[in-house]
Tab-separated table of C-alpha atoms in Angstrom:
chain	number	residue	atom	x	y	z
U	26	LEU	CA	185.443	-117.131	6.068
U	27	THR	CA	185.434	-120.686	4.768
U	28	LEU	CA	182.163	-122.354	3.931
U	29	SER	CA	182.100	-126.116	4.204
U	30	ARG	CA	178.643	-126.486	2.657
U	31	ASN	CA	176.843	-125.442	-0.473
U	32	TRP	CA	176.501	-121.647	-0.149
U	33	GLU	CA	173.314	-121.517	-2.216
U	34	ALA	CA	171.520	-123.904	0.153
U	35	GLU	CA	172.571	-121.767	3.161
U	36	THR	CA	171.488	-118.371	1.775
U	37	PRO	CA	168.282	-117.137	3.417
U	38	MET	CA	165.415	-116.030	1.222
U	39	LYS	CA	163.936	-112.686	2.237
U	40	SER	CA	160.329	-113.736	1.805
U	41	PRO	CA	157.816	-115.490	4.039
U	42	LYS	CA	157.028	-117.731	1.084
U	43	TYR	CA	160.365	-119.517	1.225
U	44	PRO	CA	161.146	-120.865	4.704
U	45	GLN	CA	164.573	-122.437	4.999
U	46	PRO	CA	165.526	-125.387	7.219
U	47	GLY	CA	166.068	-124.011	10.719
U	48	TYR	CA	164.994	-120.404	10.169
U	49	ILE	CA	162.786	-117.890	8.370
U	50	ILE	CA	163.705	-114.306	7.546
U	51	ASP	CA	160.784	-111.962	6.938
U	52	ASN	CA	161.070	-108.370	5.774
U	53	ASP	CA	158.552	-105.640	6.585
U	54	SER	CA	157.904	-105.058	2.879
U	55	ASP	CA	156.851	-108.697	2.437
U	56	VAL	CA	154.423	-108.916	5.360
U	57	ALA	CA	152.868	-105.422	5.690
U	58	THR	CA	149.070	-105.200	5.570
U	59	ARG	CA	147.138	-101.940	5.977
U	60	GLU	CA	144.031	-102.640	8.058
U	61	ARG	CA	141.786	-101.441	10.832
U	62	PRO	CA	143.241	-102.091	14.292
U	63	PRO	CA	141.960	-105.224	16.056
U	64	HIS	CA	139.089	-105.602	18.514
U	65	GLU	CA	136.875	-103.111	16.670
U	66	GLY	CA	139.433	-100.336	17.046
U	67	ASP	CA	139.165	-96.972	15.315
U	68	GLY	CA	141.223	-95.563	12.472
U	69	MET	CA	143.811	-97.390	10.403
U	70	SER	CA	147.091	-99.167	11.019
U	71	THR	CA	149.683	-101.279	9.273
U	72	ALA	CA	150.133	-104.799	10.640
U	73	PHE	CA	153.297	-106.854	10.180
U	74	SER	CA	152.703	-110.556	10.915
U	75	TYR	CA	156.046	-112.309	10.916
U	76	PHE	CA	156.801	-116.017	10.420
U	77	GLU	CA	153.369	-117.088	9.175
U	78	ALA	CA	155.123	-119.420	6.722
U	79	ASP	CA	155.775	-121.743	9.676
U	80	LYS	CA	152.374	-123.249	10.412
U	81	ASP	CA	153.699	-125.150	13.464
U	82	ILE	CA	155.147	-122.244	15.457
U	83	LYS	CA	153.093	-121.236	18.494
U	84	LEU	CA	154.902	-117.948	19.186
U	85	ILE	CA	153.212	-114.968	17.527
U	86	PHE	CA	155.447	-111.967	16.798
U	87	ARG	CA	153.907	-108.880	15.212
U	88	LYS	CA	154.540	-105.201	14.694
U	89	ARG	CA	151.746	-102.671	14.386
U	90	VAL	CA	152.049	-99.074	13.209
U	91	MET	CA	149.030	-97.096	14.328
U	92	GLU	CA	148.120	-93.881	12.547
U	93	PRO	CA	147.189	-90.764	14.553
U	94	GLY	CA	143.785	-91.156	16.193
U	95	SER	CA	143.635	-94.946	15.845
U	96	SER	CA	142.991	-97.418	18.647
U	97	VAL	CA	142.956	-101.082	19.597
U	98	GLY	CA	139.465	-101.711	20.982
U	99	TYR	CA	138.996	-102.388	24.700
U	100	HIS	CA	138.709	-106.157	25.152
U	101	GLU	CA	139.239	-109.038	27.555
U	102	GLN	CA	142.662	-110.598	27.117
U	103	PRO	CA	142.334	-114.370	26.440
U	104	HIS	CA	146.059	-115.126	26.963
U	105	ASP	CA	149.216	-113.465	28.274
U	106	GLU	CA	150.459	-110.859	25.792
U	107	ILE	CA	153.373	-108.426	25.615
U	108	TYR	CA	153.330	-104.992	23.971
U	109	TYR	CA	156.619	-103.148	23.489
U	110	ILE	CA	156.360	-99.483	22.450
U	111	VAL	CA	159.085	-98.532	19.951
U	112	SER	CA	157.975	-94.974	19.159
U	113	GLY	CA	155.007	-92.673	19.575
U	114	THR	CA	152.668	-92.341	22.525
U	115	ALA	CA	149.398	-93.888	23.617
U	116	ASP	CA	146.922	-94.154	26.450
U	117	LEU	CA	146.688	-97.728	27.674
U	118	GLY	CA	143.281	-98.590	29.064
U	119	MET	CA	143.983	-101.330	31.615
U	120	ASN	CA	141.254	-102.711	33.873
U	121	GLU	CA	139.366	-99.391	33.809
U	122	LYS	CA	142.500	-97.265	34.440
U	123	THR	CA	144.208	-95.031	31.866
U	124	ILE	CA	148.002	-95.165	31.788
U	125	PRO	CA	150.130	-93.069	29.394
U	126	VAL	CA	152.784	-95.171	27.601
U	127	GLY	CA	155.605	-94.370	25.221
U	128	PRO	CA	158.964	-95.450	23.796
U	129	GLY	CA	160.717	-98.124	25.849
U	130	ASP	CA	157.604	-99.220	27.745
U	131	ALA	CA	157.068	-102.990	27.869
U	132	ILE	CA	153.555	-104.004	28.904
U	133	LEU	CA	152.546	-107.479	30.037
U	134	THR	CA	148.794	-108.046	29.981
U	135	LEU	CA	147.741	-111.231	31.722
U	136	ALA	CA	144.921	-113.505	30.647
U	137	GLY	CA	141.617	-112.326	32.084
U	138	SER	CA	142.552	-108.635	32.221
U	139	TRP	CA	140.864	-105.979	30.093
U	140	HIS	CA	142.774	-103.533	27.928
U	141	GLY	CA	142.793	-101.277	24.886
U	142	LEU	CA	145.247	-98.821	23.362
U	143	GLN	CA	144.550	-95.298	22.059
U	144	GLN	CA	147.270	-93.671	19.947
U	145	THR	CA	147.940	-90.085	21.099
U	146	GLY	CA	149.943	-87.226	19.589
U	147	ASN	CA	150.899	-86.455	15.992
U	148	GLU	CA	153.436	-89.266	15.549
U	149	GLU	CA	152.542	-92.827	14.530
U	150	LEU	CA	152.584	-95.364	17.367
U	151	VAL	CA	154.908	-98.284	16.603
U	152	LEU	CA	154.713	-101.357	18.834
U	153	PHE	CA	155.644	-105.018	18.867
U	154	ILE	CA	153.152	-107.634	20.071
U	155	ILE	CA	154.220	-111.067	21.293
U	156	TYR	CA	152.077	-113.933	22.570
U	157	GLU	CA	151.675	-117.675	22.337
U	158	GLU	CA	148.947	-118.924	20.030
U	159	GLN	CA	146.331	-120.884	21.936
U	160	ASP	CA	144.924	-124.195	20.756
U	161	THR	CA	141.232	-124.001	19.938
U	162	PRO	CA	139.020	-126.839	21.146
């Protein structure tokens, strides 16, 4: 491998505090925050909010690890949002229906729908959440 540029300038920093031209690399250990789940959910979870160092990016990419018994509160969805279940199980409340979900399930909730998520079982629920940030008037 031959590098034609200054190697030091090309080496990514593994911290959200040091964005590099053209990319950011975040590590779970740098962005983890233990908190209650959103939308007045129950229990506790760990949230991983990636790429917050870029204030101009509209794409939101997060991971959430939900402890046994925790939940994301039932709420109206203001924008399209994707959940991807990595591990664990949950009951998805979707427009007054309950749907069991687990590893490998990708869920698209459309703006205007109602949903919530209740972790089930003894294993933590690990999911990724992706959506586009909306401009506020």
